[in-house]
Amino acid sequence: MADAATVLALLPEAGSVALVDSRFTGHTHSLRLALTDPRWTASAVPGAVAAHTGARAALARATMRSHDLDALAVQLDTQLQADGDRLVRPELGSLVAEVPQDAAGRRKAEDAVAAVDEEKVRLNSAVKSRDGFFTTFFISPYSKYLARWCARRGLTPNQVTTASLLTALIAAGCAATGTRPGYIAAAVLLILSFVLDCTDGQLARYSLRYSTLGAWLDATFDRAKEYAFYAGLALGAARNGDDVWALALGAMVLQTCRHMVDFAFIEANQDASGNARTNAAISARLDSVGWTVWVRRMIVLPIGERWAMIAVLTALTTPRIVFYALLAGCALAALYTTAGRVLRSLRTRDSRTDRAVQALAALADTGPLAEGVAALGRGRLPAGAGPVAAAIGGLAVIGTALFTPAGSRWPLIGALVYVVASGLAVARPLTGRLDWLIPPVFRVAEYTTFLVLAARSDADGALPAAFGLVAAVAYHHYDTEYRIRGGAGAAAPWLVRATGGHDGRTLVAVAAAALLGGADLTLALTAVALVVAVLVLVESIRFWVSSGAPAVHEESGEPA
């Protein structure tokens, strides 16, 4: 190890290095997993250790204190944990990685290597271990071979992701024709887009070609593809005299709010060990009854089942029926997941970590108006009352927008109540058991208010304008979650202020409906949508293509 320390000292400080024992016996893919995966700062398998730029200093220190690679890996892990990082030991499964101590041990290791079909293991490991029923049994059995085909031809995951997006956009264009052949073509192309969507991740895992930009593209394009298809169906229905924009917007609102429930709950409990044990115990009990595994995965209507349902109904029925089915399915999934998570939260005794509290505050997307109220209302509400205050504010703005006469000033009063209630809801740190519900409640209030205002307006184009506004704001909220998940924290404070926060945007929309109305409301909603979209997209693209962006790992939990 002294020679290794000398060599490391001569190498440039930037870049990746690997130390491999000359006696290493094992599969090539074992080394590939340990030495080339760009997601980890440092990683190791028996007989090999790799460190990238961020772990080079820790590797140099560990090398001076170690006599072999196994001891080096332990020392490196200790050094990294002191710096808030860790050494990753990839799961090898049936792959072999050993350092034989004698000839007999080497022969035994070589026999173990020969007994395993390395390519088959590598191909199967490209498929997610936890996925939806439709994806597991109808897509992955052949998409993994497509991923290998792409890898052997030098195609990158980002290229496949882009192909999936383009395919979905063409599908949306076919749906917009409003003809039966167009609907059938749209259905086929939507499934093809989903096959490519599975393939890009499998290609990344097969070839270990992960990237920050790729993670961002994959996550955001999924939402863009689905919501573009909703718009295509609405345009197609309009060609046949059926206005389903309200249903399309409702489906987008419901689907996005369901995701926000998932995000907020996961972030609130990310570091709570007791929660993890409770949830694992519940899952283990349910998994002991085999059929419940797939029922629980299907009832949440993950992306595979959802897109399959959309495709089949698009080909065989009308856009209106597609949206009815989508709303019913998403509503059932939302009730199931939200109820389960509320019950789990009520049973837990864990305190929330500072990181989780900060994540929930970022997901709340509180604007300057509500922040001002929060500053004045510190300590005025009892602990745990935040979700109630948020719900009261949401009901006030939605109720006045929905039930008062069009053009009245009551919705303005409701919006002001919402601003005050929102500020009071976040005046305390979000440490209560159910405080993770506050960000999703804000999403429901804001998005539903846009929907109600547009649906009650007689203005042409108000609903499509509201659809665009919700899409722009939802992108902002998804982007915030992906930043938090990547360890980069919240979006820049200036961006939250510039876009007004959920409270400011809601107040602006309500004021536009109350004071303008008619065609002016469509213009106002369109203008707000464009401003939000430009600000959010420019900052998001700048962040994710920058060298300082985090390496986002694969999503955990239920499929999207």
Short mmCIF file of C-alpha atoms in Angstrom, two decimals, residues 58-321:
data_model
loop_
_atom_site.label_atom_id
_atom_site.label_comp_id
_atom_site.label_asym_id
_atom_site.label_seq_id
_atom_site.Cartn_x
_atom_site.Cartn_y
_atom_site.Cartn_z
CA ALA A 58 -9.92 10.70 1.70
CA LEU A 59 -8.42 7.88 -0.41
CA ALA A 60 -4.92 9.32 0.00
CA ARG A 61 -5.32 9.48 3.79
CA ALA A 62 -6.80 5.99 3.97
CA THR A 63 -3.98 4.54 1.86
CA MET A 64 -1.39 5.72 4.37
CA ARG A 65 -3.19 3.86 7.16
CA SER A 66 -3.94 0.55 5.45
CA HIS A 67 -2.01 -2.61 4.68
CA ASP A 68 -4.36 -4.15 2.09
CA LEU A 69 -7.39 -3.22 -0.03
CA ASP A 70 -9.97 -4.58 2.40
CA ALA A 71 -8.53 -2.46 5.19
CA LEU A 72 -8.29 0.45 2.76
CA ALA A 73 -12.01 0.20 1.96
CA VAL A 74 -12.86 0.28 5.68
CA GLN A 75 -10.58 3.26 6.27
CA LEU A 76 -11.95 5.09 3.23
CA ASP A 77 -15.52 4.57 4.40
CA THR A 78 -14.58 5.98 7.81
CA GLN A 79 -12.93 9.00 6.22
CA LEU A 80 -15.92 9.65 3.94
CA GLN A 81 -18.47 9.32 6.74
CA ALA A 82 -16.55 11.95 8.68
CA ASP A 83 -17.04 14.21 5.66
CA GLY A 84 -20.77 13.39 5.40
CA ASP A 85 -20.38 10.88 2.54
CA ARG A 86 -19.99 7.11 2.34
CA LEU A 87 -18.35 4.26 0.48
CA VAL A 88 -20.80 2.28 -1.65
CA ARG A 89 -20.51 -1.49 -1.95
CA PRO A 90 -22.56 -2.49 -5.04
CA GLU A 91 -24.88 -5.47 -4.81
CA LEU A 92 -23.23 -8.23 -6.85
CA GLY A 93 -25.89 -10.91 -6.55
CA SER A 94 -24.50 -14.07 -8.14
CA LEU A 95 -21.50 -12.26 -9.62
CA VAL A 96 -18.12 -13.20 -8.20
CA ALA A 97 -15.44 -10.89 -6.77
CA GLU A 98 -12.78 -12.58 -4.66
CA VAL A 99 -9.11 -12.36 -3.72
CA PRO A 100 -7.89 -15.97 -3.40
CA GLN A 101 -5.08 -16.57 -0.95
CA ASP A 102 -3.71 -19.74 -2.61
CA ALA A 103 -3.96 -21.85 -5.76
CA ALA A 104 -6.82 -23.95 -4.43
CA GLY A 105 -8.82 -20.83 -3.60
CA ARG A 106 -8.14 -19.44 -7.04
CA ARG A 107 -9.40 -22.60 -8.74
CA LYS A 108 -12.54 -22.50 -6.61
CA ALA A 109 -13.14 -18.84 -7.52
CA GLU A 110 -12.58 -19.56 -11.21
CA ASP A 111 -15.09 -22.41 -11.06
CA ALA A 112 -17.59 -20.05 -9.43
CA VAL A 113 -17.01 -17.51 -12.22
CA ALA A 114 -17.55 -20.15 -14.91
CA ALA A 115 -20.80 -21.31 -13.28
CA VAL A 116 -22.50 -17.94 -13.71
CA ASP A 117 -23.81 -16.52 -17.00
CA GLU A 118 -22.39 -13.01 -16.56
CA GLU A 119 -24.24 -11.47 -19.49
CA LYS A 120 -27.58 -12.84 -18.30
CA VAL A 121 -26.99 -11.42 -14.82
CA ARG A 122 -25.97 -8.08 -16.27
CA LEU A 123 -29.04 -7.97 -18.50
CA ASN A 124 -31.44 -8.90 -15.72
CA SER A 125 -29.86 -6.36 -13.35
CA ALA A 126 -30.70 -3.65 -15.88
CA VAL A 127 -34.38 -4.12 -14.94
CA LYS A 128 -35.70 -2.38 -11.82
CA SER A 129 -36.18 -4.79 -8.95
CA ARG A 130 -39.41 -3.01 -7.96
CA ASP A 131 -41.78 -1.94 -10.71
CA GLY A 132 -45.43 -2.05 -11.67
CA PHE A 133 -47.26 -5.17 -12.87
CA PHE A 134 -47.66 -4.02 -16.47
CA THR A 135 -44.04 -2.92 -16.74
CA THR A 136 -42.68 -6.08 -15.11
CA PHE A 137 -44.63 -8.59 -17.20
CA PHE A 138 -45.41 -6.79 -20.46
CA ILE A 139 -42.55 -4.35 -21.10
CA SER A 140 -39.31 -5.29 -19.33
CA PRO A 141 -39.11 -8.87 -20.69
CA TYR A 142 -38.23 -7.44 -24.12
CA SER A 143 -37.22 -3.81 -23.46
CA LYS A 144 -34.04 -5.03 -21.73
CA TYR A 145 -32.94 -6.59 -25.01
CA LEU A 146 -33.65 -3.30 -26.75
CA ALA A 147 -31.47 -1.63 -24.10
CA ARG A 148 -28.62 -4.02 -24.88
CA TRP A 149 -29.09 -3.42 -28.60
CA CYS A 150 -28.79 0.33 -27.99
CA ALA A 151 -25.69 -0.14 -25.82
CA ARG A 152 -23.92 -2.18 -28.48
CA ARG A 153 -24.56 0.55 -31.04
CA GLY A 154 -23.28 3.34 -28.86
CA LEU A 155 -26.62 5.00 -28.19
CA THR A 156 -26.84 6.95 -24.94
CA PRO A 157 -29.68 6.91 -22.40
CA ASN A 158 -30.32 10.60 -23.10
CA GLN A 159 -30.82 9.87 -26.79
CA VAL A 160 -33.36 7.17 -25.96
CA THR A 161 -35.09 9.52 -23.49
CA THR A 162 -35.35 12.18 -26.20
CA ALA A 163 -36.72 9.60 -28.65
CA SER A 164 -39.36 8.66 -26.08
CA LEU A 165 -40.39 12.31 -25.74
CA LEU A 166 -40.61 12.85 -29.50
CA THR A 167 -42.67 9.68 -29.88
CA ALA A 168 -45.10 10.84 -27.20
CA LEU A 169 -45.42 14.28 -28.79
CA ILE A 170 -46.21 12.65 -32.15
CA ALA A 171 -48.76 10.50 -30.32
CA ALA A 172 -50.34 13.65 -28.88
CA GLY A 173 -50.46 15.12 -32.40
CA CYS A 174 -52.23 12.02 -33.69
CA ALA A 175 -54.76 12.24 -30.85
CA ALA A 176 -55.36 15.89 -31.74
CA THR A 177 -56.67 14.88 -35.17
CA GLY A 178 -59.88 13.66 -33.54
CA THR A 179 -60.21 10.71 -35.94
CA ARG A 180 -60.41 7.01 -35.13
CA PRO A 181 -57.24 6.19 -37.12
CA GLY A 182 -55.53 9.07 -35.32
CA TYR A 183 -56.61 7.73 -31.94
CA ILE A 184 -55.38 4.21 -32.79
CA ALA A 185 -52.03 5.57 -33.99
CA ALA A 186 -51.80 7.68 -30.84
CA ALA A 187 -52.39 4.61 -28.66
CA VAL A 188 -49.70 2.57 -30.41
CA LEU A 189 -47.20 5.43 -30.26
CA LEU A 190 -47.94 6.07 -26.57
CA ILE A 191 -47.07 2.44 -25.72
CA LEU A 192 -43.95 2.70 -27.89
CA SER A 193 -42.99 5.85 -26.01
CA PHE A 194 -43.37 3.96 -22.74
CA VAL A 195 -41.21 1.11 -24.03
CA LEU A 196 -38.50 3.64 -24.82
CA ASP A 197 -39.04 5.25 -21.42
CA CYS A 198 -38.27 1.92 -19.75
CA THR A 199 -35.38 1.29 -22.13
CA ASP A 200 -33.50 4.48 -21.25
CA GLY A 201 -33.22 3.53 -17.59
CA GLN A 202 -32.34 -0.06 -18.44
CA LEU A 203 -29.68 1.20 -20.83
CA ALA A 204 -28.23 3.42 -18.10
CA ARG A 205 -28.10 0.48 -15.67
CA TYR A 206 -26.75 -1.95 -18.29
CA SER A 207 -23.96 0.35 -19.45
CA LEU A 208 -23.57 2.28 -16.15
CA ARG A 209 -23.97 5.51 -18.08
CA TYR A 210 -25.70 7.62 -15.47
CA SER A 211 -25.71 11.39 -15.65
CA THR A 212 -27.25 14.30 -13.81
CA LEU A 213 -28.74 15.64 -17.02
CA GLY A 214 -30.15 12.21 -17.85
CA ALA A 215 -31.87 11.88 -14.48
CA TRP A 216 -33.46 15.29 -14.91
CA LEU A 217 -34.55 14.60 -18.50
CA ASP A 218 -36.08 11.26 -17.58
CA ALA A 219 -38.02 12.66 -14.62
CA THR A 220 -39.33 15.80 -16.30
CA PHE A 221 -40.03 14.27 -19.71
CA ASP A 222 -42.35 11.69 -18.12
CA ARG A 223 -44.62 14.48 -16.95
CA ALA A 224 -44.29 16.43 -20.20
CA LYS A 225 -45.24 13.37 -22.27
CA GLU A 226 -48.30 12.52 -20.24
CA TYR A 227 -49.64 16.05 -20.00
CA ALA A 228 -48.99 16.72 -23.69
CA PHE A 229 -51.08 13.64 -24.46
CA TYR A 230 -53.89 15.01 -22.29
CA ALA A 231 -53.78 18.20 -24.33
CA GLY A 232 -53.81 16.21 -27.56
CA LEU A 233 -56.93 14.33 -26.46
CA ALA A 234 -58.64 17.59 -25.52
CA LEU A 235 -57.83 19.11 -28.92
CA GLY A 236 -59.06 15.97 -30.68
CA ALA A 237 -62.33 16.03 -28.75
CA ALA A 238 -62.80 19.71 -29.58
CA ARG A 239 -62.60 18.86 -33.28
CA ASN A 240 -65.67 16.68 -32.74
CA GLY A 241 -67.54 19.32 -30.78
CA ASP A 242 -66.84 17.90 -27.32
CA ASP A 243 -65.16 20.28 -24.87
CA VAL A 244 -63.18 18.16 -22.38
CA TRP A 245 -60.54 20.73 -21.38
CA ALA A 246 -61.94 20.83 -17.84
CA LEU A 247 -61.58 17.04 -17.58
CA ALA A 248 -58.04 17.19 -19.00
CA LEU A 249 -57.08 19.88 -16.52
CA GLY A 250 -58.76 17.98 -13.68
CA ALA A 251 -56.79 14.85 -14.56
CA MET A 252 -53.54 16.81 -14.56
CA VAL A 253 -54.39 18.46 -11.24
CA LEU A 254 -55.29 15.15 -9.60
CA GLN A 255 -52.24 13.33 -10.92
CA THR A 256 -49.84 16.10 -9.92
CA CYS A 257 -51.34 16.49 -6.44
CA ARG A 258 -51.07 12.74 -5.93
CA HIS A 259 -47.38 12.93 -6.73
CA MET A 260 -47.00 15.83 -4.31
CA VAL A 261 -48.49 13.69 -1.53
CA ASP A 262 -45.90 11.03 -2.34
CA PHE A 263 -43.04 13.53 -2.42
CA ALA A 264 -43.98 15.28 0.83
CA PHE A 265 -44.46 12.05 2.77
CA ILE A 266 -41.18 10.58 1.52
CA GLU A 267 -39.20 13.73 2.30
CA ALA A 268 -40.78 14.08 5.74
CA ASN A 269 -39.77 10.54 6.69
CA GLN A 270 -36.55 10.17 4.72
CA ASP A 271 -34.29 10.13 7.77
CA ALA A 272 -36.69 8.69 10.36
CA SER A 273 -35.36 5.24 11.26
CA GLY A 274 -38.42 4.32 13.32
CA ASN A 275 -40.70 5.11 10.39
CA ALA A 276 -38.56 2.98 8.13
CA ARG A 277 -38.85 0.05 10.54
CA THR A 278 -42.62 0.47 10.89
CA ASN A 279 -43.17 0.71 7.14
CA ALA A 280 -40.86 -2.22 6.47
CA ALA A 281 -42.72 -4.35 9.02
CA ILE A 282 -46.09 -3.49 7.47
CA SER A 283 -44.81 -4.23 3.97
CA ALA A 284 -43.26 -7.50 5.10
CA ARG A 285 -46.56 -8.67 6.61
CA LEU A 286 -48.44 -7.79 3.44
CA ASP A 287 -45.78 -9.31 1.18
CA SER A 288 -46.16 -12.62 3.02
CA VAL A 289 -49.46 -12.94 1.14
CA GLY A 290 -48.06 -13.02 -2.38
CA TRP A 291 -50.98 -11.64 -4.36
CA THR A 292 -51.11 -8.49 -2.25
CA VAL A 293 -47.75 -7.36 -3.65
CA TRP A 294 -49.14 -6.83 -7.14
CA VAL A 295 -52.52 -5.57 -5.94
CA ARG A 296 -50.80 -2.85 -3.90
CA ARG A 297 -48.60 -1.92 -6.83
CA MET A 298 -51.51 -1.77 -9.26
CA ILE A 299 -53.97 0.10 -7.05
CA VAL A 300 -51.70 3.17 -7.00
CA LEU A 301 -52.04 3.25 -10.82
CA PRO A 302 -48.31 3.58 -11.61
CA ILE A 303 -47.16 4.95 -14.93
CA GLY A 304 -47.23 1.59 -16.74
CA GLU A 305 -50.80 0.72 -15.79
CA ARG A 306 -51.89 4.32 -16.31
CA TRP A 307 -50.45 4.64 -19.79
CA ALA A 308 -51.74 1.20 -20.81
CA MET A 309 -55.25 2.19 -19.71
CA ILE A 310 -54.99 5.52 -21.53
CA ALA A 311 -53.74 3.82 -24.71
CA VAL A 312 -56.45 1.13 -24.80
CA LEU A 313 -59.28 3.56 -24.09
CA THR A 314 -57.93 6.08 -26.60
CA ALA A 315 -57.94 3.46 -29.34
CA LEU A 316 -61.40 2.07 -28.51
CA THR A 317 -63.45 4.90 -27.02
CA THR A 318 -63.57 8.71 -26.84
CA PRO A 319 -61.41 11.27 -25.01
CA ARG A 320 -64.25 11.93 -22.57
CA ILE A 321 -64.32 8.29 -21.49
#
